[in-house]
Coordinates of C-alpha atoms in Angstrom, one line a residue:
Chain A
M51 CA 83.1 78.6 75.2
R52 CA 82.0 76.1 72.6
T53 CA 81.4 78.4 69.5
L54 CA 83.6 81.2 70.7
Y55 CA 86.7 77.4 70.7
F56 CA 85.6 76.6 66.5
V57 CA 84.9 79.8 65.7
L58 CA 89.4 80.7 66.7
V59 CA 90.1 77.5 64.8
L60 CA 87.9 77.9 61.6
I61 CA 90.8 81.8 61.5
A62 CA 93.8 79.8 62.5
L63 CA 93.0 77.7 59.4
T64 CA 92.0 80.7 57.6
G65 CA 95.0 82.0 57.2
F66 CA 97.7 82.4 54.8
R67 CA 99.2 79.5 52.3
A68 CA 102.6 79.3 51.3
D69 CA 103.8 78.9 47.6
K70 CA 105.0 75.3 47.5
P71 CA 108.5 75.0 46.0
L72 CA 108.6 73.0 42.7
L73 CA 108.6 69.5 42.9
I74 CA 110.9 67.0 41.0
K75 CA 109.4 63.7 40.1
S76 CA 112.3 61.1 40.6
I77 CA 113.0 58.6 36.6
G78 CA 114.0 55.8 39.1
S79 CA 115.1 54.3 41.2
Y80 CA 116.9 50.5 42.8
P81 CA 117.4 49.0 46.3
S82 CA 120.2 50.1 48.0
L83 CA 122.2 46.1 48.5
V84 CA 123.8 47.9 51.8
H85 CA 121.2 48.1 53.9
E86 CA 120.5 51.3 56.2
P87 CA 122.7 53.5 53.7
S88 CA 123.1 57.3 55.7
D89 CA 125.3 59.0 53.3
I90 CA 126.5 58.3 49.7
C91 CA 129.1 59.7 47.5
L92 CA 130.8 60.1 44.0
S93 CA 134.2 57.9 44.1
P94 CA 137.1 59.9 42.5
S95 CA 136.7 57.6 39.4
G96 CA 133.2 59.0 38.9
E97 CA 132.2 55.0 37.5
T98 CA 131.3 54.2 41.5
M99 CA 130.1 55.3 44.6
F100 CA 130.8 55.4 48.8
I101 CA 127.7 54.4 50.9
V102 CA 128.0 54.7 54.9
D103 CA 125.5 53.4 56.8
D104 CA 123.8 53.3 60.4
G105 CA 125.9 50.5 61.5
G106 CA 129.1 52.1 60.7
L107 CA 130.2 50.1 57.8
L108 CA 132.1 52.0 54.4
F109 CA 130.8 50.4 51.4
E110 CA 132.3 51.2 48.2
T111 CA 129.0 50.1 44.9
E112 CA 129.1 50.4 41.3
L113 CA 126.5 53.1 40.3
N114 CA 123.5 50.5 39.9
G115 CA 124.3 49.8 44.0
K116 CA 126.5 46.5 43.1
I117 CA 129.0 46.2 46.3
I118 CA 132.0 46.1 45.1
R119 CA 134.5 46.5 48.8
K120 CA 133.8 46.7 52.1
A121 CA 136.1 49.6 54.4
P122 CA 137.8 46.7 57.1
V123 CA 135.6 46.9 59.9
T124 CA 136.2 49.6 62.3
K125 CA 134.2 48.2 65.6
S126 CA 135.5 51.4 67.9
Y127 CA 132.9 53.5 65.8
N128 CA 129.6 53.2 64.3
D129 CA 126.4 55.4 63.4
F130 CA 128.8 56.7 60.4
E131 CA 126.1 59.6 58.8
A132 CA 128.1 60.9 56.3
V133 CA 130.9 60.5 53.6
C134 CA 132.7 62.7 50.8
T135 CA 136.0 62.3 49.3
D136 CA 138.8 64.8 48.3
G137 CA 140.4 61.8 46.0
D138 CA 143.5 60.4 47.4
K139 CA 141.5 59.9 50.9
I140 CA 137.4 58.8 52.2
Y141 CA 136.0 60.7 54.8
V142 CA 133.6 59.7 57.7
S143 CA 131.2 61.2 59.7
A144 CA 131.3 59.1 63.3
E145 CA 128.4 61.8 64.1
S146 CA 127.6 60.1 68.1
D147 CA 131.5 59.6 68.3
R148 CA 132.1 63.2 67.6
K149 CA 135.0 62.1 65.0
I150 CA 135.6 62.8 61.5
L151 CA 137.1 59.4 59.8
V152 CA 139.6 59.7 57.4
F153 CA 140.1 56.5 55.5
D154 CA 143.1 55.9 52.0
A155 CA 141.1 56.2 49.3
Q156 CA 143.0 52.9 48.0
S157 CA 143.1 50.7 50.5
M158 CA 139.9 51.6 52.3
E159 CA 142.0 51.2 55.2
L160 CA 141.3 53.3 58.6
I161 CA 144.2 56.0 58.5
R162 CA 143.3 59.0 61.4
V163 CA 140.8 59.9 62.9
I164 CA 139.7 63.1 63.6
P165 CA 137.7 64.5 66.9
Y166 CA 135.4 67.9 67.0
E167 CA 133.4 69.3 69.5
F168 CA 129.5 69.8 68.7
N169 CA 127.7 69.5 72.4
S170 CA 124.4 69.1 70.3
A171 CA 122.0 65.6 71.5
R172 CA 124.1 62.9 70.1
N173 CA 122.2 61.7 67.4
S174 CA 122.2 65.6 66.2
G175 CA 126.3 66.0 65.6
F176 CA 127.5 66.5 62.0
E177 CA 124.9 64.5 59.9
S178 CA 127.0 66.0 56.1
L179 CA 130.4 66.1 54.7
T180 CA 131.3 67.7 51.8
F181 CA 134.7 69.1 49.8
D182 CA 134.9 72.0 47.9
P183 CA 137.4 71.1 45.5
V184 CA 138.0 74.3 43.7
K185 CA 138.8 76.1 46.7
H186 CA 139.9 73.1 49.0
R187 CA 137.6 73.4 52.3
F188 CA 135.8 71.1 53.9
F189 CA 132.2 71.7 55.3
M190 CA 130.5 70.2 57.7
V191 CA 126.9 70.5 58.6
S192 CA 125.1 70.2 61.9
E193 CA 121.6 67.9 61.8
K194 CA 119.4 70.6 63.8
N195 CA 118.3 72.7 66.9
P196 CA 120.3 74.4 65.0
I197 CA 121.8 73.5 61.0
V198 CA 125.4 74.9 61.5
I199 CA 127.3 75.0 59.1
R200 CA 131.1 74.6 59.9
Q201 CA 134.1 75.5 57.0
Y202 CA 137.4 73.7 57.6
T203 CA 141.0 73.8 55.3
T204 CA 141.9 70.4 54.8
D205 CA 144.0 69.6 58.0
F206 CA 140.0 70.5 59.9
V207 CA 141.3 73.6 61.2
L208 CA 138.3 75.6 61.6
L209 CA 137.5 78.8 59.0
N210 CA 133.9 80.1 59.2
E211 CA 130.6 78.9 60.2
T212 CA 127.2 80.0 59.9
V213 CA 123.3 79.0 60.4
F214 CA 120.8 78.2 58.5
T215 CA 117.1 78.8 59.0
A216 CA 115.9 77.6 56.1
A217 CA 115.0 74.0 57.0
S218 CA 113.5 71.8 60.1
D219 CA 117.2 69.6 59.5
I220 CA 120.3 68.5 57.1
S221 CA 121.0 65.0 56.3
S222 CA 122.9 65.1 53.6
A223 CA 125.3 68.1 51.3
S224 CA 126.9 68.1 48.3
W225 CA 129.7 70.4 46.7
H226 CA 127.9 70.7 42.7
D227 CA 127.7 73.6 40.3
N228 CA 130.2 76.3 42.5
A229 CA 127.3 76.1 45.3
L230 CA 126.8 74.2 48.8
W231 CA 123.3 71.6 48.2
L232 CA 121.8 70.3 51.0
L233 CA 119.0 67.8 51.7
S234 CA 115.9 68.1 54.2
D235 CA 115.6 64.8 55.6
E236 CA 111.9 66.0 57.3
D237 CA 111.1 68.5 54.8
H238 CA 112.0 66.4 51.9
M239 CA 113.7 69.4 50.1
L240 CA 116.9 70.1 48.0
F241 CA 118.7 73.0 48.6
K242 CA 121.0 75.2 46.8
L243 CA 123.1 77.8 48.6
D244 CA 124.0 80.8 47.6
A245 CA 127.7 82.1 48.3
S246 CA 126.8 83.3 52.3
M247 CA 126.1 79.5 53.6
Q248 CA 122.8 80.9 55.1
K249 CA 120.2 81.1 52.1
S250 CA 118.8 79.1 50.0
V251 CA 118.9 80.3 46.0
A252 CA 116.6 77.8 44.9
S253 CA 115.1 75.0 46.9
W254 CA 112.7 72.2 45.6
R255 CA 110.6 69.2 47.0
L256 CA 111.7 65.6 46.5
P257 CA 109.0 62.5 47.0
I258 CA 110.8 60.2 48.7
L259 CA 110.7 58.8 52.3
N260 CA 113.5 59.6 54.5
P261 CA 116.0 60.8 52.3
E262 CA 119.4 60.7 53.8
G263 CA 122.1 60.9 51.3
F264 CA 122.6 62.6 47.3
F265 CA 125.3 63.6 45.3
F266 CA 125.5 64.3 40.8
D267 CA 126.9 62.3 39.5
K268 CA 129.3 62.8 35.9
S269 CA 126.4 63.0 33.5
N270 CA 124.4 65.6 35.9
L271 CA 122.0 62.8 37.2
L272 CA 121.0 63.0 40.7
R273 CA 121.1 59.9 43.0
V274 CA 119.1 60.2 46.5
A275 CA 119.5 57.7 48.3
S276 CA 116.1 56.8 51.7
D277 CA 117.6 55.9 54.2
D278 CA 113.9 53.1 55.4
M279 CA 113.3 52.4 52.3
E280 CA 116.9 51.1 51.5
R281 CA 116.2 52.8 47.7
I282 CA 118.7 54.8 45.3
Y283 CA 116.8 57.5 43.6
L284 CA 117.3 58.6 40.4
F285 CA 116.8 62.5 38.9
N286 CA 117.1 64.7 36.2
D287 CA 119.4 67.7 37.0
P288 CA 116.8 69.5 39.4
E289 CA 117.6 73.1 37.7
T290 CA 116.3 72.2 34.1
H291 CA 113.4 69.9 35.0
A292 CA 111.7 70.1 37.8
R293 CA 107.8 71.5 38.1
Chain B
M254 CA 94.5 64.5 83.8
R255 CA 95.7 65.8 87.4
A256 CA 93.4 68.3 88.5
N257 CA 96.4 70.4 91.1
F258 CA 96.6 73.7 90.8
S259 CA 98.4 75.1 93.3
K260 CA 102.2 74.8 91.9
P261 CA 102.6 78.8 90.9
L262 CA 106.7 78.2 91.0
I263 CA 106.4 76.0 87.9
F264 CA 103.7 77.4 86.4
A265 CA 106.3 81.1 86.2
L266 CA 109.0 79.5 84.1
F267 CA 106.7 79.2 81.8
L268 CA 106.8 83.5 81.6
F269 CA 110.4 82.9 81.5
V270 CA 110.9 80.5 79.0
P271 CA 112.2 82.0 75.4
F272 CA 109.5 80.2 73.1
V273 CA 111.7 79.1 70.7
S274 CA 113.9 76.4 72.9
Q275 CA 117.4 75.8 72.5
G276 CA 119.6 72.8 71.3
Q277 CA 119.7 70.2 73.6
L278 CA 123.6 69.1 75.6
S279 CA 125.1 66.6 75.4
I280 CA 128.1 65.7 76.9
S281 CA 130.7 63.3 75.3
N282 CA 134.3 61.9 75.5
G283 CA 134.1 59.9 72.3
I284 CA 133.6 56.6 73.9
N285 CA 130.7 57.3 76.5
N286 CA 127.7 60.1 75.6
V287 CA 125.1 61.6 78.1
E288 CA 122.5 64.2 77.5
F289 CA 120.0 66.2 79.3
S290 CA 116.3 67.1 77.9
G291 CA 112.8 68.2 79.4
Y292 CA 110.2 69.1 78.7
L293 CA 107.4 71.4 80.2
I294 CA 103.5 70.9 79.4
G295 CA 100.8 73.4 80.7
G296 CA 98.2 75.2 81.0
I297 CA 94.5 76.3 81.8
K298 CA 91.5 74.6 81.8
Q299 CA 87.7 75.4 81.8
N300 CA 84.7 73.1 83.0
M301 CA 81.8 73.6 82.3
F302 CA 79.4 71.6 84.8
K303 CA 76.3 69.6 84.3
P304 CA 73.0 72.0 84.7
G305 CA 72.4 72.1 88.1
L306 CA 75.6 71.7 89.8
T307 CA 78.0 75.1 90.5
D308 CA 81.5 75.2 89.3
L309 CA 83.5 76.0 92.7
S310 CA 86.6 75.9 91.0
K311 CA 89.3 78.2 92.1
N312 CA 92.3 77.6 90.6
R313 CA 92.0 76.5 86.7
V314 CA 96.2 75.7 86.4
F315 CA 97.4 72.8 85.6
I316 CA 100.8 72.1 85.1
D317 CA 100.8 67.8 84.0
D318 CA 105.2 67.5 83.3
A319 CA 108.0 69.1 84.3
R320 CA 109.9 66.6 83.4
F321 CA 114.1 66.1 83.1
E322 CA 116.0 63.1 81.8
I323 CA 119.5 62.2 81.5
E324 CA 120.2 59.9 78.3
G325 CA 123.7 57.9 78.5
R326 CA 125.7 55.6 76.5
I327 CA 127.7 53.3 77.5
K328 CA 131.2 51.9 74.9
H329 CA 128.4 51.1 71.7
S330 CA 126.5 48.4 74.3
Y331 CA 125.2 50.4 77.5
E332 CA 122.4 52.8 76.8
Y333 CA 120.4 54.0 80.0
D334 CA 117.2 56.6 81.0
L335 CA 117.0 58.1 83.8
E336 CA 114.0 60.1 84.2
V337 CA 112.5 62.5 86.8
N338 CA 108.8 64.8 86.5
L339 CA 109.1 67.8 89.0
A340 CA 105.6 67.9 88.7
D341 CA 104.7 64.5 90.7
L342 CA 106.4 65.6 93.8
P343 CA 104.1 68.1 95.4
L344 CA 101.6 64.9 94.9
L345 CA 104.0 62.1 96.5
G346 CA 101.9 60.5 99.1
S347 CA 98.6 61.5 97.8
T348 CA 97.9 58.1 96.2
P349 CA 100.3 55.1 96.5
D350 CA 100.6 55.6 92.4
V351 CA 102.5 58.5 92.4
T352 CA 106.3 58.5 92.1
A353 CA 107.8 60.9 90.0
I354 CA 109.9 58.2 88.5
I355 CA 109.2 58.0 85.0
N356 CA 112.4 56.3 83.9
A357 CA 115.4 54.3 85.3
N358 CA 116.1 51.6 83.0
A359 CA 119.3 50.1 80.8
T360 CA 119.2 49.0 77.9
Y361 CA 121.7 46.1 76.4
T362 CA 122.6 46.2 72.9
G363 CA 125.6 44.4 72.5
F364 CA 124.1 40.5 71.4
K365 CA 123.8 40.2 67.5
F366 CA 120.1 39.3 68.0
F367 CA 118.1 40.6 70.4
D368 CA 118.9 43.7 73.1
I369 CA 117.6 43.3 76.3
N370 CA 116.0 46.3 78.9
V371 CA 116.1 46.3 83.0
G372 CA 114.2 48.2 85.4
Y373 CA 111.3 51.2 85.0
G374 CA 109.7 52.1 82.3
K375 CA 107.4 52.3 80.2
T376 CA 105.7 48.3 78.8
P377 CA 105.7 47.6 75.0
Y378 CA 101.3 46.7 75.3
S379 CA 99.3 50.0 73.2
R380 CA 100.9 52.0 70.6
S381 CA 99.3 55.1 72.3
A382 CA 101.2 54.4 75.2
M383 CA 104.1 54.0 73.6
M384 CA 104.0 57.0 72.4
P385 CA 105.8 60.1 73.4
K386 CA 103.3 62.1 74.9
V387 CA 104.7 65.2 73.6
Y388 CA 103.8 64.5 69.8
S389 CA 100.2 63.3 70.3
P390 CA 98.3 66.7 69.0
F391 CA 96.1 66.3 72.7
L392 CA 96.8 67.0 76.0
N393 CA 96.1 63.4 77.1
R394 CA 95.7 60.2 76.2
A395 CA 92.2 58.3 75.9
D396 CA 90.1 57.4 79.6
M397 CA 91.6 53.4 78.8
L398 CA 94.6 54.8 78.6
S399 CA 95.5 56.5 81.2
S400 CA 96.4 53.7 83.5
S401 CA 93.0 52.1 84.0
L402 CA 92.8 49.4 82.5
F403 CA 96.5 48.9 82.6
W404 CA 99.5 50.3 83.8
M405 CA 101.6 52.1 81.5
R406 CA 105.1 51.6 83.4
D407 CA 106.5 49.0 85.4
F408 CA 109.5 47.1 86.5
G409 CA 111.1 44.3 84.1
M410 CA 113.0 42.8 81.8
T411 CA 111.9 43.4 77.8
I412 CA 114.2 41.9 74.8
N413 CA 113.2 43.2 71.9
K414 CA 114.4 42.8 68.1
L415 CA 113.5 44.6 64.7
F416 CA 113.7 42.5 61.5
W417 CA 112.6 42.8 57.6
H418 CA 114.3 45.8 57.0
Q419 CA 112.6 47.6 60.7
R420 CA 109.0 46.7 59.5
I421 CA 108.5 44.5 61.1
H422 CA 109.0 45.3 65.5
A423 CA 109.0 42.1 68.1
F424 CA 108.8 43.0 71.6
G425 CA 108.4 40.4 74.2
G426 CA 109.1 41.2 78.7
V427 CA 108.3 39.7 82.0
Y428 CA 107.1 42.9 84.4
T429 CA 105.9 42.8 88.3
G430 CA 102.6 44.1 87.5
L431 CA 102.7 46.6 90.4
G432 CA 103.0 49.2 88.3
P433 CA 104.2 53.1 90.1
L434 CA 103.3 50.6 93.0
V435 CA 107.3 48.9 92.6
W436 CA 108.6 52.0 94.1
Q437 CA 107.5 50.6 97.6
G438 CA 109.3 48.4 97.6
V439 CA 106.3 46.2 98.9
G440 CA 106.5 43.0 98.2
D441 CA 103.2 41.8 96.2
P442 CA 101.2 38.5 98.0
S443 CA 100.4 36.0 94.8
G444 CA 104.7 35.9 93.8
Q445 CA 103.8 35.9 90.1
P446 CA 104.8 38.1 87.1
E447 CA 102.9 39.3 84.4
Y448 CA 103.9 38.2 81.1
I449 CA 103.9 40.7 77.5
G450 CA 104.5 40.5 74.4
R451 CA 103.8 42.6 70.7
V452 CA 104.7 42.8 67.4
D453 CA 104.1 45.4 64.7
F454 CA 103.8 45.4 61.4
S455 CA 104.9 48.2 58.9
F456 CA 105.0 49.0 55.4
P457 CA 106.2 49.9 53.1
A458 CA 109.0 51.3 56.0
R459 CA 110.2 51.5 59.6
Y460 CA 107.1 53.8 61.0
R461 CA 107.5 55.4 64.2
Y462 CA 105.4 55.6 67.3
R463 CA 103.5 59.2 65.9
E464 CA 100.2 60.8 66.1
I465 CA 100.7 63.7 63.6
D466 CA 102.0 63.5 59.9
Y467 CA 104.0 66.2 60.7
Y468 CA 106.9 65.2 58.5
T469 CA 103.7 64.9 56.0
S470 CA 105.1 61.5 54.3
P471 CA 105.3 61.7 50.8
I472 CA 103.9 57.9 50.2
P473 CA 101.1 56.3 51.9
M474 CA 102.2 54.5 55.3
V475 CA 100.8 51.9 57.9
S476 CA 101.4 50.4 60.7
F477 CA 99.5 47.5 62.8
G478 CA 100.8 46.3 66.3
M479 CA 99.0 43.3 68.1
A480 CA 100.0 43.1 72.1
G481 CA 99.1 40.9 74.3
R482 CA 99.4 41.0 78.7
Y483 CA 99.0 37.8 81.3
A484 CA 98.6 37.5 85.8
N485 CA 97.9 35.5 87.0
K486 CA 97.9 37.4 90.3
T487 CA 96.0 35.1 92.5
L488 CA 96.3 35.7 96.1
P489 CA 96.9 33.2 98.7
A490 CA 95.1 32.5 102.2
G491 CA 94.8 34.9 104.3
T492 CA 96.5 38.1 101.8
T493 CA 95.6 41.1 100.3
L494 CA 96.2 43.0 97.6
I495 CA 98.7 46.0 98.0
L496 CA 96.5 49.4 98.7
G497 CA 96.6 50.9 94.9
S498 CA 97.6 48.3 93.4
D499 CA 94.5 47.5 91.9
G500 CA 94.2 50.8 90.0
A501 CA 91.0 53.3 89.9
F502 CA 88.6 51.0 88.5
G503 CA 90.6 48.4 90.5
D504 CA 91.3 46.5 86.4
N505 CA 94.5 47.2 86.8
L506 CA 95.9 44.3 89.7
I507 CA 93.1 42.0 90.1
N508 CA 93.1 38.5 92.4
G509 CA 92.4 36.1 90.3
K510 CA 93.3 36.2 86.1
K511 CA 93.8 38.7 83.6
K512 CA 94.3 38.6 80.2
M513 CA 94.1 41.6 77.8
I514 CA 94.8 42.0 74.5
C515 CA 95.3 44.9 72.5
L516 CA 94.9 46.0 68.2
D517 CA 95.7 49.0 66.8
G518 CA 97.0 50.4 63.5
S519 CA 98.3 53.7 62.3
F520 CA 98.0 55.2 58.7
Q521 CA 100.2 58.6 57.2
F522 CA 99.9 60.0 54.3
Q523 CA 100.8 63.5 53.3
G524 CA 99.8 65.2 56.4
F525 CA 96.6 63.1 57.0
S526 CA 96.8 60.1 59.9
A527 CA 94.6 58.5 61.4
Q528 CA 95.2 56.2 64.1
F529 CA 92.9 52.6 66.1
E530 CA 93.4 51.1 69.3
W531 CA 90.7 48.5 70.5
H532 CA 91.1 46.7 74.2
R533 CA 89.5 43.3 75.6
M534 CA 89.9 42.7 79.1
R535 CA 88.8 39.0 81.0
A536 CA 89.5 39.6 84.8
D537 CA 88.5 35.6 86.1
L538 CA 87.7 36.0 90.2
A539 CA 89.8 33.9 92.8
D540 CA 87.3 35.7 95.6
S541 CA 83.4 35.4 95.2
T542 CA 83.0 38.4 97.2
S543 CA 84.7 40.7 94.9
P544 CA 83.5 44.2 94.5
L545 CA 84.4 43.7 90.9
L546 CA 81.2 41.5 90.7
N547 CA 78.8 45.0 90.8
A548 CA 76.7 42.2 93.5
V549 CA 76.2 39.9 90.3
P550 CA 76.7 36.2 91.9
M551 CA 79.8 34.5 91.1
Q552 CA 77.7 32.0 88.9
V553 CA 75.6 34.3 87.1
A554 CA 78.7 36.4 86.3
S555 CA 80.6 32.8 85.5
G556 CA 83.4 33.9 87.6
Y557 CA 84.9 37.0 85.2
F558 CA 84.2 40.3 83.6
L559 CA 84.9 42.2 80.6
A560 CA 86.4 45.5 80.2
G561 CA 88.1 47.3 77.7
G562 CA 87.0 50.1 74.8
Y563 CA 89.0 51.8 71.8
Y564 CA 89.2 54.8 70.0
A565 CA 89.5 56.0 66.5
Q566 CA 91.1 59.3 65.6
A567 CA 92.2 61.5 63.3
S568 CA 94.3 64.3 62.1
Y569 CA 95.8 66.4 59.8
F570 CA 99.1 68.5 59.9
A571 CA 99.0 71.7 57.6
K572 CA 102.5 72.4 57.3
P573 CA 101.9 76.5 56.0
L574 CA 99.7 76.9 58.3
K575 CA 102.8 75.2 61.4
S576 CA 98.6 73.5 62.0
A577 CA 97.0 70.9 62.8
L578 CA 93.5 69.9 63.7
A579 CA 92.6 66.6 65.3
C580 CA 89.8 64.1 66.6
R581 CA 89.0 61.4 68.8
F582 CA 86.2 59.1 69.5
D583 CA 86.9 57.0 72.4
V584 CA 84.4 54.5 74.6
F585 CA 85.7 53.0 77.8
N586 CA 83.8 50.8 79.8
A587 CA 85.7 49.6 82.9
N588 CA 83.5 46.4 84.0
D589 CA 80.2 45.1 81.8
L590 CA 79.0 44.2 84.9
S591 CA 78.5 47.6 85.9
P592 CA 75.9 50.4 83.8
G593 CA 77.1 52.0 81.1
V594 CA 79.8 53.0 78.8
G595 CA 82.3 55.9 78.5
Q596 CA 81.9 57.9 75.9
K597 CA 84.4 60.8 75.0
L598 CA 84.3 63.4 71.6
T599 CA 87.4 65.6 71.5
T600 CA 88.6 67.5 69.0
S601 CA 92.4 69.4 69.2
Y602 CA 93.8 72.1 67.7
C603 CA 97.5 72.5 67.1
Y604 CA 100.0 75.7 66.7
F605 CA 103.9 74.6 66.2
L606 CA 105.6 77.7 67.2
N607 CA 109.4 75.7 67.1
G608 CA 107.7 72.4 66.1
F609 CA 106.7 69.9 68.8
N610 CA 109.8 72.1 70.7
S611 CA 106.7 74.5 71.4
L612 CA 103.6 74.2 70.6
I613 CA 100.3 75.6 71.7
R614 CA 97.2 72.9 71.8
V615 CA 93.3 74.0 72.3
Q616 CA 91.5 71.1 73.3
W617 CA 88.0 70.8 73.5
T618 CA 85.9 67.2 75.4
H619 CA 82.6 66.4 75.1
N620 CA 81.2 63.9 77.4
V621 CA 79.5 62.0 75.3
K622 CA 78.5 59.2 77.6
E623 CA 79.2 58.1 80.9
Q624 CA 79.8 54.5 82.8
V625 CA 78.3 54.2 86.5
L626 CA 82.1 53.9 87.9
D627 CA 83.1 57.0 85.8
T628 CA 81.5 60.4 86.6
H629 CA 82.1 63.5 86.2
K630 CA 80.7 66.5 86.4
W631 CA 81.8 68.7 83.9
Q632 CA 79.5 67.9 80.6
E633 CA 81.9 69.8 78.6
Q634 CA 85.9 70.8 79.5
F635 CA 88.4 73.4 77.2
L636 CA 91.8 73.0 77.6
V637 CA 94.9 75.6 76.2
G638 CA 98.2 73.7 77.4
Y639 CA 101.5 74.8 76.7
Q640 CA 103.9 72.5 75.8
L641 CA 108.6 72.8 75.8
L642 CA 110.7 70.7 75.3
F643 CA 114.7 71.5 75.7
R644 CA 116.2 69.1 73.9

């Protein structure tokens, strides 16, 4: 019996080995002065960024992390997990509340609250939010079990829904280079999706603990926020620099 | 592990559930939220008996857990947790410490400086005991942790606070010391509580209570913990301990003073994970005729006995293979006035069909040494278990 047990274990461990995706290495990092950053996005000016945190706060910071201003506290909501902008407004996903909060990009005042339905675990709601400025549509992505990608109009009317199965979870989304990019916290992976929004056309490994947010800046540098490490990491464009 | 083999209806559930579990459900009105989850753990076992002993087992099926949990949040300041283990229902009344209630507690998170939890649930003492069992590579915990030295759960109040970007986690609490017997509603003759405190230090970031590096940490991470517990349960004259409150070896609640200290640590990096945990208990007995003296005169024993043990384990998670291999060596001495020290060597192979949601474990345990207080008929034990999470 004992021999059979160890033989079976050995057989299982000598099975297939999958090829690993390409690794991209950080070219620098700096501390996030916003504690527990859960998502980041580039501001309309391209010179600053918006950051949300787990405690329900929205900040605008310089690209080096220095805090410029903070939105008035909205005590009714917490657990901000995603942020994006369409140029005029800032959109924040209050994940456990199942609401999209709309802030004015100039004043950072809360101007609208959009509830939505999603009957997953409380902390497995929509953790990713991004805007496609060409086709004027929003993408909302649930965290896991399952990973659902929803497309919405600018009035948040549901257009389409697909399921993404190539990752364990998704912690952030960003629209870049006319494609939807997704970040996985648990897999430490970055995915570039095809037009079907169901398959990735490329993926890369990021050696970062707990990556929760990302965007590409105007110079195509990839900036990734780590929640646990409370740092922002810089990477060259993965499509040209991965190895 | 309980040896109850007569739960065919519950086991039949395994035949009808899909291998890929569905998403957890929640109900929310935007302010208040309730979510439902649960899990099943069961399987088969084969004991290899010592020479000269005959295996008379007729049923080798075990069902350890059929749990259902309701977790809720009221606004942003109150949370509650209700959890029952349906697999314990047939065992109710078999021994005094069996209860189907796993969690029944509420937490207030509205204070700025700390959270406060009141009710029945896990006590903040041992790293391994605080880890949800569904995240273990093994089908059972080390012997000293299976409610042999201390109650893993109790009714009481816990205050906890995170410091330094969640790298330091401090707990403190006061409990009945009765563990699951608190549900009998019988008063504790001593009237004294048990105090427990614990501090975790993790670096370079917060560390979750896990024993498999399932997310293949890209940087080395460590966590160390230190904990202590104290109870003075000296009985007034003419009273006796509540039946069963002293546990399997008499260590859980004693007539006298009980002091325990625990040191533990955990490490993970790129799929490799290792843990250790060390416990030492000193029991100062109030009764010179206590059976815990094991016939050693009170003066010779200096009025106390020691108990404790340790375990060390390591595992490696191979993500492309969806597999983990783990090995654990554990040592347990229930009473230093009784001869012998128990030692067990356990290895486990885990195959993740769908992460922890659907997981097969194959486990082999070798009974290396035994203490007189804790003997087994078997020399080796094989377990094949399946875990399904509804979440």
